[in-house]
Short mmCIF file of C-alpha atoms in Angstrom, two decimals:
data_model
loop_
_atom_site.label_atom_id
_atom_site.label_comp_id
_atom_site.label_asym_id
_atom_site.label_seq_id
_atom_site.Cartn_x
_atom_site.Cartn_y
_atom_site.Cartn_z
CA MET A 59 55.67 50.33 129.74
CA GLY A 60 59.07 51.95 128.47
CA ILE A 61 60.78 55.09 129.16
CA SER A 62 58.94 57.74 130.24
CA LYS A 63 59.74 61.28 128.18
CA THR A 64 57.40 63.84 126.49
CA SER A 65 59.30 63.68 123.45
CA THR A 66 61.41 60.64 121.52
CA GLU A 67 64.03 60.84 118.81
CA VAL A 68 64.17 59.17 115.71
CA THR A 69 67.73 59.08 114.17
CA ASP A 70 68.05 59.75 110.37
CA ASN A 71 71.17 58.44 108.98
CA SER A 72 70.36 59.85 105.05
CA ASN A 73 72.98 62.47 103.93
CA SER A 74 71.96 65.42 101.26
CA ASN A 75 73.04 62.64 98.48
CA SER A 76 70.79 59.63 99.72
CA ASN A 77 67.51 58.74 99.48
CA SER A 78 65.63 58.38 103.10
CA ASN A 79 65.36 54.82 102.06
CA SER A 80 68.57 53.59 100.69
CA SER A 81 70.57 50.91 102.12
CA THR A 82 73.75 53.17 101.88
CA GLN A 83 72.90 55.25 104.43
CA THR A 84 75.90 57.22 106.14
CA GLU A 85 76.54 56.83 109.44
CA THR A 86 75.94 60.72 110.43
CA ASP A 87 73.24 60.80 112.98
CA ASN A 88 70.74 64.10 113.21
CA HIS A 89 68.27 63.62 116.08
CA ILE A 90 64.97 64.97 115.55
CA SER A 91 62.91 65.76 118.59
CA ILE A 92 58.96 64.43 117.86
CA PRO A 93 57.00 66.11 120.73
CA ALA A 94 54.47 63.81 122.21
CA PRO A 95 50.62 64.24 120.56
CA TYR A 96 49.51 65.11 123.84
CA ALA A 97 50.80 66.76 127.15
CA GLU A 98 50.71 65.73 130.93
CA GLY A 99 47.94 67.77 132.56
CA GLU A 100 46.09 68.64 129.29
CA LYS A 101 42.22 67.62 129.06
CA LEU A 102 41.16 65.48 126.24
CA LEU A 103 38.17 63.45 125.08
CA VAL A 104 38.64 59.57 125.59
CA ASN A 105 36.42 56.71 124.00
CA HIS A 106 35.30 54.08 126.26
CA SER A 107 32.66 51.66 125.57
CA ASN A 108 31.24 53.96 122.84
CA HIS A 109 30.91 56.81 125.05
CA LEU A 110 33.46 60.09 125.11
CA TYR A 111 34.33 60.91 128.61
CA ILE A 112 36.67 64.20 129.61
CA ALA A 113 39.72 63.10 131.03
CA LYS A 114 43.39 64.63 131.99
CA VAL A 115 46.43 63.06 131.00
CA ARG A 116 48.58 62.26 133.86
CA LYS A 117 51.65 60.53 132.21
CA VAL A 118 53.10 60.26 129.12
CA GLU A 119 55.19 57.42 127.82
CA TYR A 120 56.88 56.27 124.47
CA ASN A 121 56.78 52.32 123.78
CA ASN A 122 58.98 51.14 120.78
CA ALA A 123 56.05 48.31 120.39
CA GLU A 124 53.17 50.16 120.92
CA GLY A 125 54.00 53.97 120.52
CA TRP A 126 52.41 56.54 122.48
CA GLN A 127 51.01 55.66 125.61
CA PHE A 128 48.87 58.00 128.17
CA LEU A 129 47.51 57.46 131.78
CA VAL A 130 44.33 59.47 131.98
CA HIS A 131 42.17 60.08 134.61
CA TYR A 132 38.50 60.36 134.22
CA ASP A 133 37.01 63.71 135.87
CA GLY A 134 34.77 62.64 138.42
CA TRP A 135 36.11 58.96 138.97
CA LYS A 136 38.32 57.70 141.76
CA LYS A 137 42.21 57.00 140.97
CA SER A 138 41.44 53.82 140.86
CA TRP A 139 39.74 53.85 137.32
CA ASP A 140 42.77 55.47 135.92
CA GLU A 141 44.22 53.72 132.98
CA TRP A 142 46.83 53.79 130.10
CA VAL A 143 45.34 54.15 126.51
CA GLY A 144 46.84 54.87 123.31
CA MET A 145 46.27 57.31 120.58
CA ASP A 146 43.46 55.23 118.61
CA ARG A 147 41.02 55.99 121.94
CA LEU A 148 41.90 59.90 122.27
CA MET A 149 40.85 63.06 120.67
CA LYS A 150 41.32 66.58 121.43
CA PRO A 151 38.16 68.69 122.81
CA THR A 152 37.49 70.66 119.75
CA GLU A 153 34.16 72.19 119.24
CA GLU A 154 33.52 69.45 116.27
CA ASN A 155 34.39 66.69 118.92
CA MET A 156 32.38 68.20 121.93
CA ARG A 157 29.29 67.85 119.36
CA LYS A 158 30.36 63.98 118.58
CA LYS A 159 30.35 63.93 122.57
CA ARG A 160 26.77 65.63 122.92
CA ALA A 161 25.49 63.61 120.18
CA LEU A 162 26.55 60.72 121.51
CA ASP A 163 25.05 61.68 125.39
CA GLU A 164 21.90 62.34 123.64
CA LYS A 165 21.82 59.11 121.80
CA HIS A 166 22.08 56.78 124.76
CA GLY A 167 19.54 59.00 127.18
CA ILE A 168 22.22 61.03 129.30
CA GLY A 169 20.95 64.56 129.85
CA LYS A 170 22.56 68.36 128.90
CA ASN A 171 24.66 68.07 131.92
CA PRO A 172 25.23 64.80 132.97
CA LYS A 173 26.64 64.01 136.40
CA VAL A 174 29.73 61.49 136.04
CA PRO A 175 28.38 57.93 136.15
CA ARG A 176 29.72 57.02 139.58
CA GLY A 177 30.52 52.99 139.49
CA PRO A 178 31.00 51.05 142.63
CA LEU A 179 34.58 52.05 143.39
CA ALA A 180 32.56 55.66 144.69
CA LYS A 181 32.66 55.80 148.15
CA SER A 182 29.55 54.63 150.01
CA LYS A 183 26.92 56.25 152.35
CA SER A 184 25.83 55.26 155.37
CA THR A 185 23.45 53.40 153.67
CA ASN A 186 19.65 52.94 154.86
CA VAL A 187 17.82 49.55 153.11
CA SER A 188 15.12 50.17 150.81
CA ARG A 189 11.96 51.01 152.86
CA GLY A 190 9.59 48.02 152.90
CA ARG A 191 9.07 45.02 154.54
CA LYS A 192 12.10 43.97 156.61
CA ARG A 193 14.12 40.42 155.42
CA ARG A 194 16.33 38.38 157.38
CA ASN A 195 18.98 38.72 154.67
CA GLU A 196 19.07 42.49 155.27
CA PRO A 197 21.58 44.37 156.78
CA VAL A 198 24.06 43.91 159.47
CA ILE A 199 26.88 45.57 157.48
CA LYS A 200 27.36 49.47 157.90
CA PRO A 201 30.36 51.75 157.43
CA LYS A 202 31.16 52.65 161.18
CA ILE A 203 33.84 55.73 160.73
CA ALA A 204 35.93 57.36 158.13
CA LEU A 205 38.05 54.89 156.80
CA ASP A 206 42.15 55.40 156.23
CA PRO A 207 42.90 54.19 152.61
CA ASP A 208 46.32 53.15 154.01
CA LYS A 209 44.70 50.72 156.48
CA LEU A 210 42.31 48.58 153.62
CA VAL A 211 43.55 45.46 152.18
CA THR A 212 44.22 45.87 148.41
CA ILE A 213 42.39 43.76 146.47
CA GLN A 214 43.38 44.25 142.84
CA ILE A 215 40.85 44.07 140.17
CA PRO A 216 42.20 42.34 136.94
CA PRO A 217 41.59 45.22 133.91
CA THR A 218 39.04 42.62 132.20
CA LEU A 219 36.97 42.77 135.09
CA LYS A 220 37.26 47.04 135.78
CA LYS A 221 36.08 47.14 132.32
CA GLN A 222 32.94 44.69 133.50
CA LEU A 223 32.51 46.85 136.18
CA LEU A 224 32.21 50.31 133.97
CA ASP A 225 29.92 48.56 131.39
CA ASP A 226 27.70 47.53 134.26
CA CYS A 227 27.50 51.19 135.49
CA GLU A 228 26.81 51.77 131.51
CA PHE A 229 23.98 49.59 131.21
CA ILE A 230 21.95 50.56 134.37
CA ASN A 231 22.54 54.20 134.75
CA HIS A 232 22.67 55.83 131.63
CA LEU A 233 21.11 52.97 128.84
CA GLY A 234 18.36 52.34 131.38
CA LYS A 235 18.68 48.18 131.40
CA LEU A 236 18.80 45.49 134.48
CA VAL A 237 20.35 42.17 134.95
CA LYS A 238 17.40 39.60 134.10
CA LEU A 239 16.62 37.63 137.17
CA PRO A 240 17.18 35.05 138.11
CA ARG A 241 20.70 34.76 137.09
CA SER A 242 22.30 31.09 135.78
CA PRO A 243 24.62 30.47 136.93
CA ASN A 244 23.75 32.16 139.91
CA VAL A 245 26.21 33.37 143.09
CA LYS A 246 26.21 30.12 144.86
CA ASP A 247 26.84 28.26 141.39
CA ILE A 248 29.82 30.54 140.77
CA LEU A 249 31.27 29.84 144.48
CA LYS A 250 30.82 26.01 144.09
CA ASN A 251 32.64 25.81 140.61
CA TYR A 252 35.37 27.79 142.35
CA PHE A 253 35.60 25.24 144.90
CA ASP A 254 35.23 22.31 142.94
CA TYR A 255 37.86 23.91 140.51
CA ARG A 256 40.43 24.34 143.71
CA LEU A 257 39.52 20.94 145.42
CA LYS A 258 40.58 19.55 142.06
CA LYS A 259 43.43 21.54 141.61
CA CYS A 260 44.99 21.12 145.17
CA GLY A 261 43.09 19.27 147.45
CA SER A 262 44.60 19.53 151.07
CA MET A 263 43.49 22.97 150.95
CA ALA A 264 40.00 22.77 149.96
CA ASP A 265 38.88 23.09 153.99
CA SER A 266 40.25 26.83 154.22
CA VAL A 267 38.54 27.39 150.49
CA GLU A 268 35.16 26.42 151.37
CA GLU A 269 35.07 28.50 154.52
CA ILE A 270 36.17 31.26 152.30
CA MET A 271 33.67 30.63 149.70
CA LYS A 272 30.71 30.35 152.40
CA GLY A 273 32.15 33.62 154.18
CA LEU A 274 31.80 35.37 150.67
CA CYS A 275 28.11 34.10 150.43
CA ARG A 276 27.18 35.53 153.70
CA TYR A 277 29.05 38.52 153.04
CA PHE A 278 27.06 38.97 149.54
CA ASP A 279 23.56 37.89 151.10
CA LYS A 280 24.10 40.86 153.63
CA ALA A 281 25.68 43.35 151.52
CA LEU A 282 23.61 43.46 148.37
CA PRO A 283 20.60 45.24 149.96
CA VAL A 284 22.57 47.86 151.58
CA MET A 285 25.70 48.64 148.92
CA LEU A 286 25.46 46.94 145.83
CA LEU A 287 22.55 48.03 144.37
CA TYR A 288 22.08 51.05 142.05
CA LYS A 289 18.53 52.91 142.40
CA THR A 290 16.78 51.69 139.69
CA GLU A 291 17.36 48.20 140.65
CA ARG A 292 15.70 48.02 144.34
CA GLN A 293 12.22 47.67 142.66
CA GLN A 294 13.30 44.53 141.04
CA TYR A 295 15.14 43.19 144.32
CA GLN A 296 11.96 43.60 146.14
CA GLU A 297 10.03 41.47 143.66
CA ALA A 298 12.65 39.10 143.24
CA CYS A 299 14.03 38.48 146.89
CA PRO A 300 11.22 37.55 148.89
CA ALA A 301 11.56 37.18 152.83
CA ASN A 302 12.26 32.92 152.49
CA VAL A 303 14.60 34.01 149.36
CA PHE A 304 18.58 34.66 149.55
CA PRO A 305 20.25 37.15 146.80
CA SER A 306 23.25 34.71 146.44
CA ALA A 307 20.38 32.21 144.83
CA ILE A 308 18.79 35.12 142.38
CA TYR A 309 21.84 36.92 141.23
CA GLY A 310 25.06 36.19 139.48
CA ALA A 311 28.26 37.48 138.66
CA GLU A 312 27.22 40.87 137.45
CA HIS A 313 26.46 41.56 141.47
CA LEU A 314 29.29 39.47 142.95
CA LEU A 315 31.93 41.57 141.37
CA ARG A 316 30.46 44.80 142.77
CA LEU A 317 31.02 42.89 146.51
CA PHE A 318 34.95 42.95 145.85
CA VAL A 319 34.57 46.35 145.16
CA LYS A 320 33.45 46.96 148.72
CA LEU A 321 35.45 43.75 150.42
CA PRO A 322 38.41 46.28 151.57
CA GLU A 323 35.91 48.18 153.49
CA LEU A 324 33.82 45.41 154.74
CA LEU A 325 37.29 43.54 156.07
CA PHE A 326 38.50 46.64 157.79
CA HIS A 327 35.57 46.28 160.08
CA ALA A 328 35.82 42.82 160.44
CA SER A 329 38.91 42.95 163.09
CA ILE A 330 41.07 39.58 161.37
CA GLU A 331 44.38 38.73 162.16
CA GLU A 332 47.20 39.91 159.99
CA GLU A 333 48.31 36.97 158.78
CA THR A 334 44.76 35.46 158.33
CA LEU A 335 44.28 38.67 156.04
CA THR A 336 47.31 37.91 153.96
CA GLU A 337 46.13 34.40 153.17
CA LEU A 338 42.24 35.58 152.64
CA ARG A 339 43.68 38.37 150.11
CA ALA A 340 45.91 35.64 148.39
CA GLN A 341 42.58 33.60 147.85
CA LEU A 342 40.61 36.65 146.84
CA LEU A 343 42.62 36.96 144.27
CA ASP A 344 42.61 33.98 142.84
CA PHE A 345 38.74 33.87 143.24
CA LEU A 346 39.12 37.19 140.66
CA ARG A 347 41.26 35.16 138.10
CA PHE A 348 38.88 32.66 137.87
CA LEU A 349 35.97 35.10 137.35
CA GLN A 350 38.40 36.20 134.68
CA LYS A 351 39.40 33.51 132.78
CA ASN A 352 35.45 32.66 132.87
CA HIS A 353 33.94 35.53 131.70
CA SER A 354 32.02 34.79 129.14
CA THR A 355 30.54 31.72 131.26
CA PHE A 356 29.52 33.74 134.08
CA PHE A 357 28.71 37.24 132.76
CA LEU A 358 26.32 38.70 130.81
CA SER A 359 26.92 40.01 127.32
CA THR A 360 24.08 42.48 127.63
CA TYR A 361 21.19 43.43 129.80
CA HIS A 362 17.69 43.58 129.14
CA VAL A 363 15.54 46.98 129.12
CA ALA A 364 13.62 48.25 132.36
CA GLU A 365 10.66 49.43 131.66
CA ASP A 366 9.14 52.65 133.50
CA ILE A 367 12.73 53.24 134.70
CA GLU A 368 13.99 56.85 135.07
CA ILE A 369 17.87 56.85 133.39
CA SER A 370 19.98 58.67 135.58
CA SER A 371 23.36 59.17 136.85
CA ASP A 372 23.60 57.00 140.22
CA LYS A 373 26.06 55.23 142.39
CA ILE A 374 26.01 51.91 144.30
CA GLY A 375 24.48 52.23 147.92
CA ASP A 376 22.52 55.73 147.33
#
């Protein structure tokens, strides 16, 4: 994204007798150093989905097309959520701007000292399923040991879908809303749509794609009650998925996307051969691109208000 630097140089070719806009400027170059408006390590406020978050500048770059760009790290969030932002989304944490932040927090029902909303990229705990009757589709998936990040399969979630995960967290944890169930298209429909898409695109490879889609569906059905739900969604799950109903027939893209955050951990325990894992990773990335391409078709633009739900910071799997 351009050349990293904390200041850029502007050439002023005008002389003392010429107007700065004159076409007859001299070739004498006077270099004026312009410092970056924010420095590496500086704390600031970042506007994200009409919320103000406290963040720290990790890198500063100047791009001739876009101007100053800043890599920011959100306090309390994993590095996976670091992003490059422009000047239009940044502001100093002045007393006035902090008042704006508090006003927005109050508007959206966030407490005076809210915990940072932990999205699905937060580390999952060893989970116990919601107390209640057992189901045949409930959890055989459990984190077993502390994981070495270097040994996990990297699944790069596209920026549009990362924002979807953030918005998903905001709707549920801060605004007290839920995904209205049942969803259409549901997870089974989406996986079938992708299979049909790949069958049309490259028919000879359809068998392996079909197996991967079936595997994703099984993973989703087993993982959803264990690690893909926020606390405020559990009652809804109990009501929406009686013993003879699989989650993949009720839930949609919003919850399916959360599975991809957990997949590196799940695949770590699956003992898959390296060659097969490489092929699987490629297929999963292609599927994510398919989700991104059909974002407006598969994902809700807003969630519905959930009555009698406590608004709190929560993370998937708690």
